[in-house]
Amino acid sequence: MNFPIKISPSILSADYGNLTNDTLRAEKGGGSEIHIDIMDGHYCHNFSFGIDIIPALKKHVKIPLVAHLEIDNPDIFIEDFARAGSDTIVVQEDTCPHLPRTIANIKSRGVKAGIGINPDRGFEKIEANPEILSDIELLIVMAAYPGYGGQPFSPVAIQKIEKACVLRSKYSAQFDIGVDGAVNIKTVAKIVKAGANYLIAGSSIFSNDISKNIKILKEIADETLRTAIV
Ligand code: DX5
Ligand code: ZN
């Protein structure tokens, strides 16, 4: 199974005074999906967007919108984010006491589901419920802690990407393996070499020429994938 490279620009680093334009530039520049971090000032020490960002952007953007819930108690907001028009909802596994139930809740609303794993967390919860691997579309290895863009790359992410690949094969699953945090021209080759194909990037995309930044990131990723396969 071949998992093509997807670039998912994270609008956390966009110009909020020019958000629609920046998002449209990311779409035109080759972004596969738009990544929208939702923060509650509690699970992580920052605030970002609320639910209404989803329909607001949906009016303008054609590619899928991914709501990355970096919040406590995501279960009580899944219905709202689904109704708002999220194409994918990603929850952080450490915020879900009953992860299979949370994933089932997302899927029952016709929305794609993803799981994020923080740098200091392992796969225990997932391995305890491996059936969820067939239900999710995206597994995100966090290479930085939720809260801010522009943090350094956490090297532990590399082994975790490899582990995610092993689990995907073991359970014959089909989810994309994503990395969120410090995806940039310096880190992208090792990330792709380790087995990730879904690249979430904020600060490395939303500065100066958005479409050029996406193009360069994608070129390096595609080339790394090509040489890794041959
Ligand atoms: C952090 C967010 C990321 C963030 C990544 O809480 O989940 O999506 O935008 O930012 P960069 O790419 O700048 O590390
Ligand atoms: Zn994110």
JSON list of C-alpha atoms and ligand atoms in Angstrom, two decimals:
[
{"chain": "A", "resi": 1, "resn": "MET", "atom": "CA", "xyz": [0.00, 0.00, 0.00]},
{"chain": "A", "resi": 2, "resn": "ASN", "atom": "CA", "xyz": [1.36, 3.33, -1.03]},
{"chain": "A", "resi": 3, "resn": "PHE", "atom": "CA", "xyz": [0.52, 6.37, 1.09]},
{"chain": "A", "resi": 4, "resn": "PRO", "atom": "CA", "xyz": [1.02, 9.54, -0.95]},
{"chain": "A", "resi": 5, "resn": "ILE", "atom": "CA", "xyz": [2.43, 12.67, 0.63]},
{"chain": "A", "resi": 6, "resn": "LYS", "atom": "CA", "xyz": [-0.19, 15.10, 1.90]},
{"chain": "A", "resi": 7, "resn": "ILE", "atom": "CA", "xyz": [0.64, 18.55, 3.18]},
{"chain": "A", "resi": 8, "resn": "SER", "atom": "CA", "xyz": [-1.75, 19.97, 5.73]},
{"chain": "A", "resi": 9, "resn": "PRO", "atom": "CA", "xyz": [-1.10, 23.67, 6.42]},
{"chain": "A", "resi": 10, "resn": "SER", "atom": "CA", "xyz": [-1.85, 24.56, 10.05]},
{"chain": "A", "resi": 11, "resn": "ILE", "atom": "CA", "xyz": [-3.52, 27.98, 10.17]},
{"chain": "A", "resi": 12, "resn": "LEU", "atom": "CA", "xyz": [-2.39, 28.50, 13.75]},
{"chain": "A", "resi": 13, "resn": "SER", "atom": "CA", "xyz": [0.54, 30.34, 12.17]},
{"chain": "A", "resi": 14, "resn": "ALA", "atom": "CA", "xyz": [-1.50, 32.22, 9.56]},
{"chain": "A", "resi": 15, "resn": "ASP", "atom": "CA", "xyz": [-2.08, 35.98, 9.63]},
{"chain": "A", "resi": 16, "resn": "TYR", "atom": "CA", "xyz": [-5.37, 36.20, 11.57]},
{"chain": "A", "resi": 17, "resn": "GLY", "atom": "CA", "xyz": [-6.07, 39.60, 10.12]},
{"chain": "A", "resi": 18, "resn": "ASN", "atom": "CA", "xyz": [-5.98, 38.03, 6.69]},
{"chain": "A", "resi": 19, "resn": "LEU", "atom": "CA", "xyz": [-7.12, 34.52, 7.51]},
{"chain": "A", "resi": 20, "resn": "THR", "atom": "CA", "xyz": [-9.32, 33.69, 4.54]},
{"chain": "A", "resi": 21, "resn": "ASN", "atom": "CA", "xyz": [-6.70, 34.87, 2.07]},
{"chain": "A", "resi": 22, "resn": "ASP", "atom": "CA", "xyz": [-3.91, 32.98, 3.80]},
{"chain": "A", "resi": 23, "resn": "THR", "atom": "CA", "xyz": [-6.04, 29.83, 3.88]},
{"chain": "A", "resi": 24, "resn": "LEU", "atom": "CA", "xyz": [-6.94, 30.18, 0.21]},
{"chain": "A", "resi": 25, "resn": "ARG", "atom": "CA", "xyz": [-3.28, 30.65, -0.63]},
{"chain": "A", "resi": 26, "resn": "ALA", "atom": "CA", "xyz": [-2.49, 27.44, 1.24]},
{"chain": "A", "resi": 27, "resn": "GLU", "atom": "CA", "xyz": [-5.21, 25.67, -0.75]},
{"chain": "A", "resi": 28, "resn": "LYS", "atom": "CA", "xyz": [-4.05, 27.02, -4.10]},
{"chain": "A", "resi": 29, "resn": "GLY", "atom": "CA", "xyz": [-0.44, 26.33, -3.19]},
{"chain": "A", "resi": 30, "resn": "GLY", "atom": "CA", "xyz": [-1.10, 22.59, -2.96]},
{"chain": "A", "resi": 31, "resn": "GLY", "atom": "CA", "xyz": [-2.32, 21.98, 0.58]},
{"chain": "A", "resi": 32, "resn": "SER", "atom": "CA", "xyz": [-4.29, 18.72, 0.76]},
{"chain": "A", "resi": 33, "resn": "GLU", "atom": "CA", "xyz": [-6.31, 19.61, 3.85]},
{"chain": "A", "resi": 34, "resn": "ILE", "atom": "CA", "xyz": [-6.47, 22.61, 6.18]},
{"chain": "A", "resi": 35, "resn": "HIS", "atom": "CA", "xyz": [-5.43, 21.92, 9.77]},
{"chain": "A", "resi": 36, "resn": "ILE", "atom": "CA", "xyz": [-7.30, 23.93, 12.41]},
{"chain": "A", "resi": 37, "resn": "ASP", "atom": "CA", "xyz": [-6.09, 23.72, 16.01]},
{"chain": "A", "resi": 38, "resn": "ILE", "atom": "CA", "xyz": [-8.76, 24.20, 18.63]},
{"chain": "A", "resi": 39, "resn": "MET", "atom": "CA", "xyz": [-7.32, 25.10, 22.04]},
{"chain": "A", "resi": 40, "resn": "ASP", "atom": "CA", "xyz": [-9.17, 25.67, 25.28]},
{"chain": "A", "resi": 41, "resn": "GLY", "atom": "CA", "xyz": [-6.55, 27.37, 27.46]},
{"chain": "A", "resi": 42, "resn": "HIS", "atom": "CA", "xyz": [-6.74, 24.36, 29.76]},
{"chain": "A", "resi": 43, "resn": "TYR", "atom": "CA", "xyz": [-5.49, 21.24, 28.01]},
{"chain": "A", "resi": 44, "resn": "CYS", "atom": "CA", "xyz": [-2.81, 23.45, 26.54]},
{"chain": "A", "resi": 45, "resn": "HIS", "atom": "CA", "xyz": [-1.70, 26.88, 27.61]},
{"chain": "A", "resi": 46, "resn": "ASN", "atom": "CA", "xyz": [-3.15, 28.87, 24.76]},
{"chain": "A", "resi": 47, "resn": "PHE", "atom": "CA", "xyz": [-6.36, 29.78, 23.01]},
{"chain": "A", "resi": 48, "resn": "SER", "atom": "CA", "xyz": [-6.91, 29.60, 19.31]},
{"chain": "A", "resi": 49, "resn": "PHE", "atom": "CA", "xyz": [-10.15, 29.23, 17.36]},
{"chain": "A", "resi": 50, "resn": "GLY", "atom": "CA", "xyz": [-13.70, 28.34, 18.34]},
{"chain": "A", "resi": 51, "resn": "ILE", "atom": "CA", "xyz": [-16.25, 26.18, 16.57]},
{"chain": "A", "resi": 52, "resn": "ASP", "atom": "CA", "xyz": [-17.41, 29.00, 14.27]},
{"chain": "A", "resi": 53, "resn": "ILE", "atom": "CA", "xyz": [-14.10, 29.03, 12.43]},
{"chain": "A", "resi": 54, "resn": "ILE", "atom": "CA", "xyz": [-15.22, 25.85, 10.63]},
{"chain": "A", "resi": 55, "resn": "PRO", "atom": "CA", "xyz": [-18.31, 27.20, 8.79]},
{"chain": "A", "resi": 56, "resn": "ALA", "atom": "CA", "xyz": [-16.57, 30.54, 8.27]},
{"chain": "A", "resi": 57, "resn": "LEU", "atom": "CA", "xyz": [-13.73, 28.91, 6.32]},
{"chain": "A", "resi": 58, "resn": "LYS", "atom": "CA", "xyz": [-15.95, 26.30, 4.69]},
{"chain": "A", "resi": 59, "resn": "LYS", "atom": "CA", "xyz": [-17.68, 29.08, 2.75]},
{"chain": "A", "resi": 60, "resn": "HIS", "atom": "CA", "xyz": [-14.42, 29.79, 0.95]},
{"chain": "A", "resi": 61, "resn": "VAL", "atom": "CA", "xyz": [-12.25, 26.66, 1.01]},
{"chain": "A", "resi": 62, "resn": "LYS", "atom": "CA", "xyz": [-12.85, 23.51, -1.05]},
{"chain": "A", "resi": 63, "resn": "ILE", "atom": "CA", "xyz": [-10.29, 21.13, 0.47]},
{"chain": "A", "resi": 64, "resn": "PRO", "atom": "CA", "xyz": [-11.20, 19.24, 3.68]},
{"chain": "A", "resi": 65, "resn": "LEU", "atom": "CA", "xyz": [-11.08, 20.98, 7.05]},
{"chain": "A", "resi": 66, "resn": "VAL", "atom": "CA", "xyz": [-9.50, 19.09, 9.93]},
{"chain": "A", "resi": 67, "resn": "ALA", "atom": "CA", "xyz": [-10.42, 20.11, 13.48]},
{"chain": "A", "resi": 68, "resn": "HIS", "atom": "CA", "xyz": [-7.57, 19.17, 15.79]},
{"chain": "A", "resi": 69, "resn": "LEU", "atom": "CA", "xyz": [-9.14, 19.24, 19.25]},
{"chain": "A", "resi": 70, "resn": "GLU", "atom": "CA", "xyz": [-6.40, 20.18, 21.68]},
{"chain": "A", "resi": 71, "resn": "ILE", "atom": "CA", "xyz": [-8.95, 20.49, 24.44]},
{"chain": "A", "resi": 72, "resn": "ASP", "atom": "CA", "xyz": [-10.03, 18.65, 27.57]},
{"chain": "A", "resi": 73, "resn": "ASN", "atom": "CA", "xyz": [-13.22, 16.65, 27.36]},
{"chain": "A", "resi": 74, "resn": "PRO", "atom": "CA", "xyz": [-13.51, 16.58, 23.55]},
{"chain": "A", "resi": 75, "resn": "ASP", "atom": "CA", "xyz": [-16.44, 14.16, 23.74]},
{"chain": "A", "resi": 76, "resn": "ILE", "atom": "CA", "xyz": [-18.87, 16.91, 24.64]},
{"chain": "A", "resi": 77, "resn": "PHE", "atom": "CA", "xyz": [-17.92, 18.94, 21.55]},
{"chain": "A", "resi": 78, "resn": "ILE", "atom": "CA", "xyz": [-17.81, 16.27, 18.86]},
{"chain": "A", "resi": 79, "resn": "GLU", "atom": "CA", "xyz": [-21.42, 16.78, 17.83]},
{"chain": "A", "resi": 80, "resn": "ASP", "atom": "CA", "xyz": [-20.85, 20.54, 17.51]},
{"chain": "A", "resi": 81, "resn": "PHE", "atom": "CA", "xyz": [-17.69, 20.16, 15.44]},
{"chain": "A", "resi": 82, "resn": "ALA", "atom": "CA", "xyz": [-19.37, 17.61, 13.20]},
{"chain": "A", "resi": 83, "resn": "ARG", "atom": "CA", "xyz": [-22.41, 19.82, 12.67]},
{"chain": "A", "resi": 84, "resn": "ALA", "atom": "CA", "xyz": [-20.16, 22.80, 11.99]},
{"chain": "A", "resi": 85, "resn": "GLY", "atom": "CA", "xyz": [-18.81, 20.99, 8.94]},
{"chain": "A", "resi": 86, "resn": "SER", "atom": "CA", "xyz": [-15.49, 19.45, 10.02]},
{"chain": "A", "resi": 87, "resn": "ASP", "atom": "CA", "xyz": [-14.38, 16.83, 7.54]},
{"chain": "A", "resi": 88, "resn": "THR", "atom": "CA", "xyz": [-12.06, 15.20, 10.06]},
{"chain": "A", "resi": 89, "resn": "ILE", "atom": "CA", "xyz": [-12.00, 15.46, 13.84]},
{"chain": "A", "resi": 90, "resn": "VAL", "atom": "CA", "xyz": [-8.75, 14.62, 15.62]},
{"chain": "A", "resi": 91, "resn": "VAL", "atom": "CA", "xyz": [-8.74, 14.00, 19.36]},
{"chain": "A", "resi": 92, "resn": "GLN", "atom": "CA", "xyz": [-5.73, 13.72, 21.64]},
{"chain": "A", "resi": 93, "resn": "GLU", "atom": "CA", "xyz": [-5.73, 10.18, 23.03]},
{"chain": "A", "resi": 94, "resn": "ASP", "atom": "CA", "xyz": [-4.87, 11.36, 26.55]},
{"chain": "A", "resi": 95, "resn": "THR", "atom": "CA", "xyz": [-8.09, 13.39, 26.68]},
{"chain": "A", "resi": 96, "resn": "CYS", "atom": "CA", "xyz": [-10.34, 10.40, 25.96]},
{"chain": "A", "resi": 97, "resn": "PRO", "atom": "CA", "xyz": [-11.17, 8.04, 28.82]},
{"chain": "A", "resi": 98, "resn": "HIS", "atom": "CA", "xyz": [-13.00, 5.75, 26.36]},
{"chain": "A", "resi": 99, "resn": "LEU", "atom": "CA", "xyz": [-11.11, 6.15, 23.12]},
{"chain": "A", "resi": 100, "resn": "PRO", "atom": "CA", "xyz": [-13.11, 3.54, 21.12]},
{"chain": "A", "resi": 101, "resn": "ARG", "atom": "CA", "xyz": [-16.35, 5.25, 22.14]},
{"chain": "A", "resi": 102, "resn": "THR", "atom": "CA", "xyz": [-15.00, 8.65, 21.11]},
{"chain": "A", "resi": 103, "resn": "ILE", "atom": "CA", "xyz": [-13.90, 7.34, 17.72]},
{"chain": "A", "resi": 104, "resn": "ALA", "atom": "CA", "xyz": [-17.26, 5.62, 17.22]},
{"chain": "A", "resi": 105, "resn": "ASN", "atom": "CA", "xyz": [-19.01, 8.89, 18.10]},
{"chain": "A", "resi": 106, "resn": "ILE", "atom": "CA", "xyz": [-17.03, 10.78, 15.44]},
{"chain": "A", "resi": 107, "resn": "LYS", "atom": "CA", "xyz": [-17.58, 8.10, 12.79]},
{"chain": "A", "resi": 108, "resn": "SER", "atom": "CA", "xyz": [-21.32, 7.85, 13.51]},
{"chain": "A", "resi": 109, "resn": "ARG", "atom": "CA", "xyz": [-21.63, 11.44, 12.30]},
{"chain": "A", "resi": 110, "resn": "GLY", "atom": "CA", "xyz": [-20.09, 10.67, 8.93]},
{"chain": "A", "resi": 111, "resn": "VAL", "atom": "CA", "xyz": [-16.86, 12.46, 9.84]},
{"chain": "A", "resi": 112, "resn": "LYS", "atom": "CA", "xyz": [-13.34, 11.05, 9.48]},
{"chain": "A", "resi": 113, "resn": "ALA", "atom": "CA", "xyz": [-11.51, 10.37, 12.73]},
{"chain": "A", "resi": 114, "resn": "GLY", "atom": "CA", "xyz": [-7.96, 10.94, 13.86]},
{"chain": "A", "resi": 115, "resn": "ILE", "atom": "CA", "xyz": [-5.95, 10.40, 17.02]},
{"chain": "A", "resi": 116, "resn": "GLY", "atom": "CA", "xyz": [-3.05, 12.54, 18.25]},
{"chain": "A", "resi": 117, "resn": "ILE", "atom": "CA", "xyz": [-0.32, 11.23, 20.57]},
{"chain": "A", "resi": 118, "resn": "ASN", "atom": "CA", "xyz": [1.80, 13.64, 22.59]},
{"chain": "A", "resi": 119, "resn": "PRO", "atom": "CA", "xyz": [5.61, 13.38, 22.79]},
{"chain": "A", "resi": 120, "resn": "ASP", "atom": "CA", "xyz": [5.51, 11.89, 26.30]},
{"chain": "A", "resi": 121, "resn": "ARG", "atom": "CA", "xyz": [2.81, 9.35, 25.55]},
{"chain": "A", "resi": 122, "resn": "GLY", "atom": "CA", "xyz": [2.98, 5.83, 24.15]},
{"chain": "A", "resi": 123, "resn": "PHE", "atom": "CA", "xyz": [0.65, 3.60, 22.16]},
{"chain": "A", "resi": 124, "resn": "GLU", "atom": "CA", "xyz": [-0.74, 1.71, 25.18]},
{"chain": "A", "resi": 125, "resn": "LYS", "atom": "CA", "xyz": [-4.27, 2.99, 24.84]},
{"chain": "A", "resi": 126, "resn": "ILE", "atom": "CA", "xyz": [-4.32, 2.21, 21.15]},
{"chain": "A", "resi": 127, "resn": "GLU", "atom": "CA", "xyz": [-2.76, -1.22, 21.56]},
{"chain": "A", "resi": 128, "resn": "ALA", "atom": "CA", "xyz": [-5.33, -2.02, 24.23]},
{"chain": "A", "resi": 129, "resn": "ASN", "atom": "CA", "xyz": [-8.04, -1.37, 21.61]},
{"chain": "A", "resi": 130, "resn": "PRO", "atom": "CA", "xyz": [-6.40, -2.24, 18.28]},
{"chain": "A", "resi": 131, "resn": "GLU", "atom": "CA", "xyz": [-9.77, -2.48, 16.51]},
{"chain": "A", "resi": 132, "resn": "ILE", "atom": "CA", "xyz": [-9.86, 1.34, 16.43]},
{"chain": "A", "resi": 133, "resn": "LEU", "atom": "CA", "xyz": [-6.95, 1.30, 14.00]},
{"chain": "A", "resi": 134, "resn": "SER", "atom": "CA", "xyz": [-9.35, 0.18, 11.29]},
{"chain": "A", "resi": 135, "resn": "ASP", "atom": "CA", "xyz": [-11.77, 2.99, 12.13]},
{"chain": "A", "resi": 136, "resn": "ILE", "atom": "CA", "xyz": [-9.42, 5.96, 11.99]},
{"chain": "A", "resi": 137, "resn": "GLU", "atom": "CA", "xyz": [-8.19, 7.80, 8.92]},
{"chain": "A", "resi": 138, "resn": "LEU", "atom": "CA", "xyz": [-5.29, 9.62, 10.60]},
{"chain": "A", "resi": 139, "resn": "LEU", "atom": "CA", "xyz": [-2.82, 8.95, 13.40]},
{"chain": "A", "resi": 140, "resn": "ILE", "atom": "CA", "xyz": [-0.82, 12.01, 14.38]},
{"chain": "A", "resi": 141, "resn": "VAL", "atom": "CA", "xyz": [2.51, 11.71, 16.12]},
{"chain": "A", "resi": 142, "resn": "MET", "atom": "CA", "xyz": [3.00, 15.01, 17.92]},
{"chain": "A", "resi": 143, "resn": "ALA", "atom": "CA", "xyz": [6.59, 16.18, 17.51]},
{"chain": "A", "resi": 144, "resn": "ALA", "atom": "CA", "xyz": [5.90, 19.14, 19.82]},
{"chain": "A", "resi": 145, "resn": "TYR", "atom": "CA", "xyz": [3.48, 19.67, 22.68]},
{"chain": "A", "resi": 146, "resn": "PRO", "atom": "CA", "xyz": [0.10, 21.19, 21.86]},
{"chain": "A", "resi": 147, "resn": "GLY", "atom": "CA", "xyz": [-0.14, 24.94, 22.40]},
{"chain": "A", "resi": 148, "resn": "TYR", "atom": "CA", "xyz": [2.20, 26.80, 20.09]},
{"chain": "A", "resi": 149, "resn": "GLY", "atom": "CA", "xyz": [3.74, 26.80, 16.67]},
{"chain": "A", "resi": 150, "resn": "GLY", "atom": "CA", "xyz": [7.46, 27.15, 16.12]},
{"chain": "A", "resi": 151, "resn": "GLN", "atom": "CA", "xyz": [8.65, 24.75, 18.83]},
{"chain": "A", "resi": 152, "resn": "PRO", "atom": "CA", "xyz": [11.68, 22.48, 18.35]},
{"chain": "A", "resi": 153, "resn": "PHE", "atom": "CA", "xyz": [11.32, 18.95, 16.92]},
{"chain": "A", "resi": 154, "resn": "SER", "atom": "CA", "xyz": [11.05, 16.24, 19.54]},
{"chain": "A", "resi": 155, "resn": "PRO", "atom": "CA", "xyz": [13.36, 13.41, 18.29]},
{"chain": "A", "resi": 156, "resn": "VAL", "atom": "CA", "xyz": [11.28, 10.72, 20.01]},
{"chain": "A", "resi": 157, "resn": "ALA", "atom": "CA", "xyz": [8.75, 11.25, 17.20]},
{"chain": "A", "resi": 158, "resn": "ILE", "atom": "CA", "xyz": [10.92, 9.26, 14.80]},
{"chain": "A", "resi": 159, "resn": "GLN", "atom": "CA", "xyz": [10.64, 5.94, 16.70]},
{"chain": "A", "resi": 160, "resn": "LYS", "atom": "CA", "xyz": [6.95, 6.60, 17.18]},
{"chain": "A", "resi": 161, "resn": "ILE", "atom": "CA", "xyz": [6.37, 7.05, 13.45]},
{"chain": "A", "resi": 162, "resn": "GLU", "atom": "CA", "xyz": [8.13, 3.71, 12.91]},
{"chain": "A", "resi": 163, "resn": "LYS", "atom": "CA", "xyz": [5.98, 2.12, 15.58]},
{"chain": "A", "resi": 164, "resn": "ALA", "atom": "CA", "xyz": [2.83, 3.54, 13.95]},
{"chain": "A", "resi": 165, "resn": "CYS", "atom": "CA", "xyz": [3.90, 1.92, 10.65]},
{"chain": "A", "resi": 166, "resn": "VAL", "atom": "CA", "xyz": [4.37, -1.43, 12.36]},
{"chain": "A", "resi": 167, "resn": "LEU", "atom": "CA", "xyz": [0.93, -1.22, 13.96]},
{"chain": "A", "resi": 168, "resn": "ARG", "atom": "CA", "xyz": [-0.68, -0.20, 10.68]},
{"chain": "A", "resi": 169, "resn": "SER", "atom": "CA", "xyz": [0.74, -3.28, 8.92]},
{"chain": "A", "resi": 170, "resn": "LYS", "atom": "CA", "xyz": [0.08, -5.61, 11.82]},
{"chain": "A", "resi": 171, "resn": "TYR", "atom": "CA", "xyz": [-3.62, -4.73, 11.86]},
{"chain": "A", "resi": 172, "resn": "SER", "atom": "CA", "xyz": [-3.91, -4.24, 8.07]},
{"chain": "A", "resi": 173, "resn": "ALA", "atom": "CA", "xyz": [-5.14, -0.69, 8.63]},
{"chain": "A", "resi": 174, "resn": "GLN", "atom": "CA", "xyz": [-5.14, 2.17, 6.13]},
{"chain": "A", "resi": 175, "resn": "PHE", "atom": "CA", "xyz": [-4.76, 5.39, 8.12]},
{"chain": "A", "resi": 176, "resn": "ASP", "atom": "CA", "xyz": [-2.38, 8.16, 7.15]},
{"chain": "A", "resi": 177, "resn": "ILE", "atom": "CA", "xyz": [0.53, 8.64, 9.54]},
{"chain": "A", "resi": 178, "resn": "GLY", "atom": "CA", "xyz": [0.84, 12.32, 10.37]},
{"chain": "A", "resi": 179, "resn": "VAL", "atom": "CA", "xyz": [3.37, 14.46, 12.16]},
{"chain": "A", "resi": 180, "resn": "ASP", "atom": "CA", "xyz": [2.39, 17.71, 13.83]},
{"chain": "A", "resi": 181, "resn": "GLY", "atom": "CA", "xyz": [5.04, 20.06, 15.22]},
{"chain": "A", "resi": 182, "resn": "ALA", "atom": "CA", "xyz": [8.27, 21.36, 13.69]},
{"chain": "A", "resi": 183, "resn": "VAL", "atom": "CA", "xyz": [7.69, 19.95, 10.22]},
{"chain": "A", "resi": 184, "resn": "ASN", "atom": "CA", "xyz": [10.02, 22.05, 8.07]},
{"chain": "A", "resi": 185, "resn": "ILE", "atom": "CA", "xyz": [12.68, 21.75, 5.39]},
{"chain": "A", "resi": 186, "resn": "LYS", "atom": "CA", "xyz": [15.23, 20.56, 7.95]},
{"chain": "A", "resi": 187, "resn": "THR", "atom": "CA", "xyz": [13.08, 17.80, 9.50]},
{"chain": "A", "resi": 188, "resn": "VAL", "atom": "CA", "xyz": [10.82, 16.64, 6.68]},
{"chain": "A", "resi": 189, "resn": "ALA", "atom": "CA", "xyz": [13.19, 14.11, 5.08]},
{"chain": "A", "resi": 190, "resn": "LYS", "atom": "CA", "xyz": [13.77, 12.16, 8.30]},
{"chain": "A", "resi": 191, "resn": "ILE", "atom": "CA", "xyz": [10.04, 12.30, 9.06]},
{"chain": "A", "resi": 192, "resn": "VAL", "atom": "CA", "xyz": [9.13, 10.80, 5.68]},
{"chain": "A", "resi": 193, "resn": "LYS", "atom": "CA", "xyz": [11.99, 8.28, 5.81]},
{"chain": "A", "resi": 194, "resn": "ALA", "atom": "CA", "xyz": [10.61, 7.03, 9.12]},
{"chain": "A", "resi": 195, "resn": "GLY", "atom": "CA", "xyz": [7.26, 6.36, 7.42]},
{"chain": "A", "resi": 196, "resn": "ALA", "atom": "CA", "xyz": [5.00, 9.39, 7.84]},
{"chain": "A", "resi": 197, "resn": "ASN", "atom": "CA", "xyz": [3.14, 10.70, 4.79]},
{"chain": "A", "resi": 198, "resn": "TYR", "atom": "CA", "xyz": [0.82, 13.35, 6.28]},
{"chain": "A", "resi": 199, "resn": "LEU", "atom": "CA", "xyz": [2.72, 16.51, 7.08]},
{"chain": "A", "resi": 200, "resn": "ILE", "atom": "CA", "xyz": [1.12, 19.20, 9.23]},
{"chain": "A", "resi": 201, "resn": "ALA", "atom": "CA", "xyz": [3.08, 22.43, 9.13]},
{"chain": "A", "resi": 202, "resn": "GLY", "atom": "CA", "xyz": [2.35, 25.88, 10.50]},
{"chain": "A", "resi": 203, "resn": "SER", "atom": "CA", "xyz": [5.29, 28.23, 10.94]},
{"chain": "A", "resi": 204, "resn": "SER", "atom": "CA", "xyz": [7.27, 26.76, 8.04]},
{"chain": "A", "resi": 205, "resn": "ILE", "atom": "CA", "xyz": [4.37, 27.45, 5.65]},
{"chain": "A", "resi": 206, "resn": "PHE", "atom": "CA", "xyz": [2.82, 30.71, 6.82]},
{"chain": "A", "resi": 207, "resn": "SER", "atom": "CA", "xyz": [5.71, 33.05, 6.32]},
{"chain": "A", "resi": 208, "resn": "ASN", "atom": "CA", "xyz": [6.51, 35.00, 3.16]},
{"chain": "A", "resi": 209, "resn": "ASP", "atom": "CA", "xyz": [5.53, 32.96, 0.11]},
{"chain": "A", "resi": 210, "resn": "ILE", "atom": "CA", "xyz": [2.98, 30.38, 1.30]},
{"chain": "A", "resi": 211, "resn": "SER", "atom": "CA", "xyz": [2.72, 28.48, -1.94]},
{"chain": "A", "resi": 212, "resn": "LYS", "atom": "CA", "xyz": [6.48, 28.34, -2.43]},
{"chain": "A", "resi": 213, "resn": "ASN", "atom": "CA", "xyz": [6.89, 27.01, 1.11]},
{"chain": "A", "resi": 214, "resn": "ILE", "atom": "CA", "xyz": [4.36, 24.24, 0.45]},
{"chain": "A", "resi": 215, "resn": "LYS", "atom": "CA", "xyz": [5.99, 23.41, -2.87]},
{"chain": "A", "resi": 216, "resn": "ILE", "atom": "CA", "xyz": [9.47, 23.05, -1.35]},
{"chain": "A", "resi": 217, "resn": "LEU", "atom": "CA", "xyz": [8.21, 20.93, 1.54]},
{"chain": "A", "resi": 218, "resn": "LYS", "atom": "CA", "xyz": [6.29, 18.68, -0.85]},
{"chain": "A", "resi": 219, "resn": "GLU", "atom": "CA", "xyz": [9.23, 18.35, -3.23]},
{"chain": "A", "resi": 220, "resn": "ILE", "atom": "CA", "xyz": [11.57, 17.21, -0.46]},
{"chain": "A", "resi": 221, "resn": "ALA", "atom": "CA", "xyz": [8.93, 14.82, 0.91]},
{"chain": "A", "resi": 222, "resn": "ASP", "atom": "CA", "xyz": [8.09, 13.33, -2.51]},
{"chain": "A", "resi": 223, "resn": "GLU", "atom": "CA", "xyz": [11.75, 12.88, -3.36]},
{"chain": "A", "resi": 224, "resn": "THR", "atom": "CA", "xyz": [12.44, 11.22, 0.01]},
{"chain": "A", "resi": 225, "resn": "LEU", "atom": "CA", "xyz": [9.49, 8.88, -0.49]},
{"chain": "A", "resi": 226, "resn": "ARG", "atom": "CA", "xyz": [10.58, 8.05, -4.04]},
{"chain": "A", "resi": 227, "resn": "THR", "atom": "CA", "xyz": [14.12, 7.18, -3.03]},
{"chain": "A", "resi": 228, "resn": "ALA", "atom": "CA", "xyz": [12.90, 5.25, 0.04]},
{"chain": "A", "resi": 229, "resn": "ILE", "atom": "CA", "xyz": [10.64, 3.07, -2.15]},
{"chain": "A", "resi": 230, "resn": "VAL", "atom": "CA", "xyz": [13.21, 2.36, -4.90]},
{"chain": "B", "resi": 1, "resn": "DX5", "atom": "C1", "xyz": [0.39, 22.85, 18.03]},
{"chain": "B", "resi": 1, "resn": "DX5", "atom": "C2", "xyz": [-0.42, 22.52, 16.83]},
{"chain": "B", "resi": 1, "resn": "DX5", "atom": "C3", "xyz": [0.25, 22.51, 15.52]},
{"chain": "B", "resi": 1, "resn": "DX5", "atom": "C4", "xyz": [1.02, 23.76, 15.18]},
{"chain": "B", "resi": 1, "resn": "DX5", "atom": "C5", "xyz": [2.33, 23.31, 14.57]},
{"chain": "B", "resi": 1, "resn": "DX5", "atom": "O1", "xyz": [-0.40, 22.79, 19.15]},
{"chain": "B", "resi": 1, "resn": "DX5", "atom": "O2", "xyz": [-1.06, 21.25, 16.97]},
{"chain": "B", "resi": 1, "resn": "DX5", "atom": "O3", "xyz": [-0.66, 22.19, 14.48]},
{"chain": "B", "resi": 1, "resn": "DX5", "atom": "O4", "xyz": [0.37, 24.61, 14.29]},
{"chain": "B", "resi": 1, "resn": "DX5", "atom": "O5", "xyz": [3.12, 24.39, 14.39]},
{"chain": "B", "resi": 1, "resn": "DX5", "atom": "P1", "xyz": [4.59, 24.34, 13.75]},
{"chain": "B", "resi": 1, "resn": "DX5", "atom": "O6", "xyz": [4.42, 23.68, 12.42]},
{"chain": "B", "resi": 1, "resn": "DX5", "atom": "O7", "xyz": [5.00, 25.75, 13.67]},
{"chain": "B", "resi": 1, "resn": "DX5", "atom": "O8", "xyz": [5.43, 23.52, 14.67]},
{"chain": "B", "resi": 2, "resn": "ZN", "atom": "ZN", "xyz": [-2.36, 20.60, 15.34]}
]
